[in-house]
Coordinates of C-alpha atoms in Angstrom, one line a residue:
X1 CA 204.1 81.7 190.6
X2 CA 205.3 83.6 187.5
X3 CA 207.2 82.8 185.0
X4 CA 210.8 83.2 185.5
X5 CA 212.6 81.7 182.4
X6 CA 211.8 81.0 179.1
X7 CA 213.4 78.2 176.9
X8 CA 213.4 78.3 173.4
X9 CA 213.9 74.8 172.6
X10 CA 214.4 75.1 168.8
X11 CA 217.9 77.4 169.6
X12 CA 218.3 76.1 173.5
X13 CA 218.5 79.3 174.6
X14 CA 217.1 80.1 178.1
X15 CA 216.0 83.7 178.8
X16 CA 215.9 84.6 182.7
X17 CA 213.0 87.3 182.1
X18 CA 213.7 88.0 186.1
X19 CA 217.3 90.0 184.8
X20 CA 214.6 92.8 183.7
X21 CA 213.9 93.7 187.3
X22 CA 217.4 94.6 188.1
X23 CA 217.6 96.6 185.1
X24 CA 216.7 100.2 184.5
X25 CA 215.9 102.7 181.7
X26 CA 217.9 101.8 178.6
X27 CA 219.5 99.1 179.8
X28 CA 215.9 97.7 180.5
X29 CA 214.8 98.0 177.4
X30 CA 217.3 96.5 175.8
X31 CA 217.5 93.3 177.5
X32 CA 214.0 93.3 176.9
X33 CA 214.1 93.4 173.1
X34 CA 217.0 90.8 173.0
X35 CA 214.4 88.7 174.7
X36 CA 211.8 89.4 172.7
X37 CA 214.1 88.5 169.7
X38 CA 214.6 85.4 170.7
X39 CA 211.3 84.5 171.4
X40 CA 209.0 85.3 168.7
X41 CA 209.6 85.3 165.1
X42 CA 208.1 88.6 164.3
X43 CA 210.4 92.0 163.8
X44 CA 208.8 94.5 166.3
X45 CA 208.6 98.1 166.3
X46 CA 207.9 99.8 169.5
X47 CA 205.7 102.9 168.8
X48 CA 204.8 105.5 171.8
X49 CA 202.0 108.8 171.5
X50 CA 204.1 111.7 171.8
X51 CA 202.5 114.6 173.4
X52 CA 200.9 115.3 170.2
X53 CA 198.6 112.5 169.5
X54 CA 200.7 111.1 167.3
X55 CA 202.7 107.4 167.9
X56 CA 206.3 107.8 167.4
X57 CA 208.5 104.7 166.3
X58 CA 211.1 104.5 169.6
X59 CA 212.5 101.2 169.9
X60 CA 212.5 98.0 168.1
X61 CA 214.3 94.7 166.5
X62 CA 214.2 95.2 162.8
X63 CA 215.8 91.9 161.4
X64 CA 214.4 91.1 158.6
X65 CA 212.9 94.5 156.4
X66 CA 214.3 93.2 153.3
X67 CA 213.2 97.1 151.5
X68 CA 214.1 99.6 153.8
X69 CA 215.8 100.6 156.7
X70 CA 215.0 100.9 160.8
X71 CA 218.0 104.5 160.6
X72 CA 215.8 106.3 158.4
X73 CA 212.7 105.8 160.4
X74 CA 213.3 105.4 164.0
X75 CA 212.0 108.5 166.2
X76 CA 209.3 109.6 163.2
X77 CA 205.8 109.1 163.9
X78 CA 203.7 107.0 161.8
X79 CA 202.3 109.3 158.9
X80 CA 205.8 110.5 158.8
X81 CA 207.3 107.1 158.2
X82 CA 205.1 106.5 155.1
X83 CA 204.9 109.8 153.6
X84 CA 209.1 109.8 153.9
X85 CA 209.2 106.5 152.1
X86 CA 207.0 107.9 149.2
X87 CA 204.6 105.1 150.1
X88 CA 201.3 105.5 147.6
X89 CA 198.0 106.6 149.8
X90 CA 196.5 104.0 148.3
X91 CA 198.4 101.0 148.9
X92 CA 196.4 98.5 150.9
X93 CA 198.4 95.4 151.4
X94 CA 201.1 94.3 152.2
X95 CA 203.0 92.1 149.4
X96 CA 206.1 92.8 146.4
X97 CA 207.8 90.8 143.9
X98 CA 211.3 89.8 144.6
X99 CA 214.6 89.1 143.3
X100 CA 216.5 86.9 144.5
X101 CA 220.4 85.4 143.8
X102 CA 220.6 81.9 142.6
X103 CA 222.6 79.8 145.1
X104 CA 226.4 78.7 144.4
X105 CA 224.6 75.3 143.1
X106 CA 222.0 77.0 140.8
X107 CA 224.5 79.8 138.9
X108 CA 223.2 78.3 135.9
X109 CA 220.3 79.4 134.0
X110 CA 218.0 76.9 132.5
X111 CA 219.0 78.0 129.0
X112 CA 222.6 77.6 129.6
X113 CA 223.6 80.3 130.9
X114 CA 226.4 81.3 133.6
X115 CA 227.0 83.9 135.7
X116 CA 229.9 85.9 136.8
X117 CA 229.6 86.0 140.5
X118 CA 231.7 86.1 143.4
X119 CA 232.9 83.2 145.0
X120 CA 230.7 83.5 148.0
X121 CA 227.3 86.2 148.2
X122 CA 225.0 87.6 150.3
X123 CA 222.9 84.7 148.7
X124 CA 225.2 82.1 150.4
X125 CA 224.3 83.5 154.1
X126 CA 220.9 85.1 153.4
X127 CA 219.8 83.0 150.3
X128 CA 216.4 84.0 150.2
X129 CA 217.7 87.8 150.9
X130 CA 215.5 88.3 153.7
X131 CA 217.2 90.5 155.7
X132 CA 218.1 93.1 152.6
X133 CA 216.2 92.4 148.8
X134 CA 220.1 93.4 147.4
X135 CA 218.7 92.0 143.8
X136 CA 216.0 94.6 144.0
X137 CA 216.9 97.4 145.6
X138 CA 221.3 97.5 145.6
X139 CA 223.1 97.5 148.0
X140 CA 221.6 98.2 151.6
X141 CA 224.1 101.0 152.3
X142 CA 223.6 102.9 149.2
X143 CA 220.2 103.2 149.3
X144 CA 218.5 106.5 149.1
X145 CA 215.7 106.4 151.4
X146 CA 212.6 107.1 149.4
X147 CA 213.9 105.8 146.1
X148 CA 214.4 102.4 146.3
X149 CA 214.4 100.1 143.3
X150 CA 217.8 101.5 142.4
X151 CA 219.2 97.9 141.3
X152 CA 219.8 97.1 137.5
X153 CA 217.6 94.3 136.3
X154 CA 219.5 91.5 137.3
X155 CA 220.9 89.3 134.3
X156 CA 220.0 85.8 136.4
X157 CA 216.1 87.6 136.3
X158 CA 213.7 84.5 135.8
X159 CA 210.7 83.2 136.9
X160 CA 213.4 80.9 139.3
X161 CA 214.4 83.7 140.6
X162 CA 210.9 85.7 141.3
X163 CA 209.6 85.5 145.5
X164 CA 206.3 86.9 146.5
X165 CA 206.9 88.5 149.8
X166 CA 204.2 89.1 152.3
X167 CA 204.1 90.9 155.6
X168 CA 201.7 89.9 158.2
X169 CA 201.2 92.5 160.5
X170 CA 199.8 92.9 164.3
X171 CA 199.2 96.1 166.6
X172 CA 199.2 95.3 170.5
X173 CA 198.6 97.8 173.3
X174 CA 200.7 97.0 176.2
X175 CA 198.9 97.3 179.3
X176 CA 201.0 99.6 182.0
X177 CA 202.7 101.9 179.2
X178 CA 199.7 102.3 176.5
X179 CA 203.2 102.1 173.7
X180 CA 201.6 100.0 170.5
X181 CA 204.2 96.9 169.9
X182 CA 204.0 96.6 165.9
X183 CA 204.6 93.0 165.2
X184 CA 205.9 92.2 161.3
X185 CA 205.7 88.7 159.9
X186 CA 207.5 88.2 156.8
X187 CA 206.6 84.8 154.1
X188 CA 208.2 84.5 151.3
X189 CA 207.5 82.1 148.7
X190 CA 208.8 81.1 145.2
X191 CA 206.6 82.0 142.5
X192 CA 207.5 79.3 140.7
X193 CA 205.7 77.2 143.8
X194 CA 202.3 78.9 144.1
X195 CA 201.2 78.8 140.2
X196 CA 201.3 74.9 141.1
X197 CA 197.8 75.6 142.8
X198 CA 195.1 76.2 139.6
X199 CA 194.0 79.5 139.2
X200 CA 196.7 81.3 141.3
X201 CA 198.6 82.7 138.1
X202 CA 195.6 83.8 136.8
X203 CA 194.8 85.6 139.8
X204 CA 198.2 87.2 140.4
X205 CA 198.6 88.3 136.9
X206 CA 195.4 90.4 137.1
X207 CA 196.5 91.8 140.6
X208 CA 200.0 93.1 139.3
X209 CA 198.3 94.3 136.0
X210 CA 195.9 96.5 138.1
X211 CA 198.5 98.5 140.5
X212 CA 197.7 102.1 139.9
X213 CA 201.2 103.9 138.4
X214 CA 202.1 105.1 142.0
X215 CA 201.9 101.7 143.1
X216 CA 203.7 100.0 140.2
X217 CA 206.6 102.3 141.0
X218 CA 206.6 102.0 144.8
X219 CA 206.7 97.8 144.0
X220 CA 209.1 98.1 141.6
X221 CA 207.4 96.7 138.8
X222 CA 209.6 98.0 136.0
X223 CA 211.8 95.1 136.6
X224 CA 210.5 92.3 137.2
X225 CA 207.0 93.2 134.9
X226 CA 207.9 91.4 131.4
X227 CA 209.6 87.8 132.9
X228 CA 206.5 87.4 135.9
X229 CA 204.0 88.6 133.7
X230 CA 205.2 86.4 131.2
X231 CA 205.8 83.5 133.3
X232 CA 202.1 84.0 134.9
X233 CA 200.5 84.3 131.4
X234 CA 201.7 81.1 130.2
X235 CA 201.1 79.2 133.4
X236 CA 197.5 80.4 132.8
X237 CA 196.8 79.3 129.4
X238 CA 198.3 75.8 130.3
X239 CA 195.2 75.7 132.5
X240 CA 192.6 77.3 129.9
X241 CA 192.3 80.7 131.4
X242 CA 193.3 83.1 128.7
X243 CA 192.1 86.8 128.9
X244 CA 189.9 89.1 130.6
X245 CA 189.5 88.9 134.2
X246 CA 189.8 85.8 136.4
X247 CA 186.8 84.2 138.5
X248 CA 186.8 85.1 142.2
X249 CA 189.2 88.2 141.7
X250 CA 188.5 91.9 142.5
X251 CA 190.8 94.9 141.1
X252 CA 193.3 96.4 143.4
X253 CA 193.9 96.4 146.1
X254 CA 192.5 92.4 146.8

């Protein structure tokens, strides 16, 4: 028999997948990307070949982008999204350096410092600022699409502070339709955690140092360049590897 409901047992939500046969067009589709929201952790974009050739971006449940935004890109086809979003032609994977607000308990800096905040911030719902990288790129609705990096280097910028973020992402044809389901996993993890594992400063000193210009700019490396750089540098020497390139590594873009 086939599968009627679904459970999600971490939220104990039940999702009665047989609603989708008494639903039509839009309303179809909708239901179906609530379910699908619930279901899998992954933001997914829905792209469909126009007439063209080309696969358009349709539908989808954008969550977490964290740098830019499903309004200015829904209904564009692919090459269109990128080229829009002044994305380098040679950027080949799929990571950026964060910023992020320290939490109402950590408004202190290690040297002392405080900072004037507002009693409760978008760090206090969405600490990690998954959803929107406010630190680095302002505020979500004043973004100009295209030109991103349009925050002021933050004055709680430290290595505490710094995230790598990391996409993980999946094409699927469905089956009936031939549309591509674009699935987008997003990690993020504290700097300040991965240069515990020897070698790994090192290693992503000599990745951010070898960005082409285009790239730097499209990561926003301006910003956050002097305090990670800094940070990785010293992390390195602790372990004995000073200068030059690092064992294992290859230039951009590995």
């Amino acid at each position: 028999m086939p599968i009627r409901t679904v459970t999600a047992l971490a939220t104990g939500v039940t999702y009665d997948l047989s609603k989708l046969e008494t639903l039509h067009c839009v309303d179809m589709g909708e239901e179906a990307m609530r379910i699908v929201t619930g279901l899998v952790q992954e933001d997914v974009a829905i792209m469909i070949e126009g007439t063209d050739g080309k696969y358009y971006f349709q539908a989808g449940s954008i969550c977490i982008p964290g740098f830019w935004r499903m309004r200015d890109k829904i209904g564009k086809p692919l090459d269109e999204i990128h080229l829009s979003g002044n994305v380098p032609q040679l950027i080949r994977n799929n990571y950026f350096i964060q910023v992020v607000k320290p939490s109402k308990d950590k408004r202190a800096a290690d040297d002392g410092r405080s900072f004037d905040m507002e009693e409760e911030t978008t760090s206090d719902v969405d600490p990690e600022e998954l959803g929107w990288s406010e630190s680095t790129n302002g505020p979500e609705d004043s973004l100009e699409h295209g030109h991103g990096h349009s925050a002021d280097p933050a004055a709680y910028l430290r290595p505490a502070t710094l995230r790598l973020r990391n996409e993980r992402q999946t094409l699927r044809r469905l089956p009936r339709t031939g549309a591509i389901v674009f699935g987008i996993r997003t990690y993020l993890f504290k700097v300040e955690d991965l240069v515990r594992e020897r070698g790994v400063a090192g290693r992503l000193a000599s990745a951010v140092r070898s960005w082409p210009e285009d790239v730097a700019v499209y990561k926003g490396r301006k910003m956050y360049r002097d305090v990670l750089l800094g940070y990785l540098d010293e992390c390195a020497e602790k372990e004995g590897i000073t200068g030059g390139s690092v064992e294992g590594t290859l230039p951009y873009p590995y």
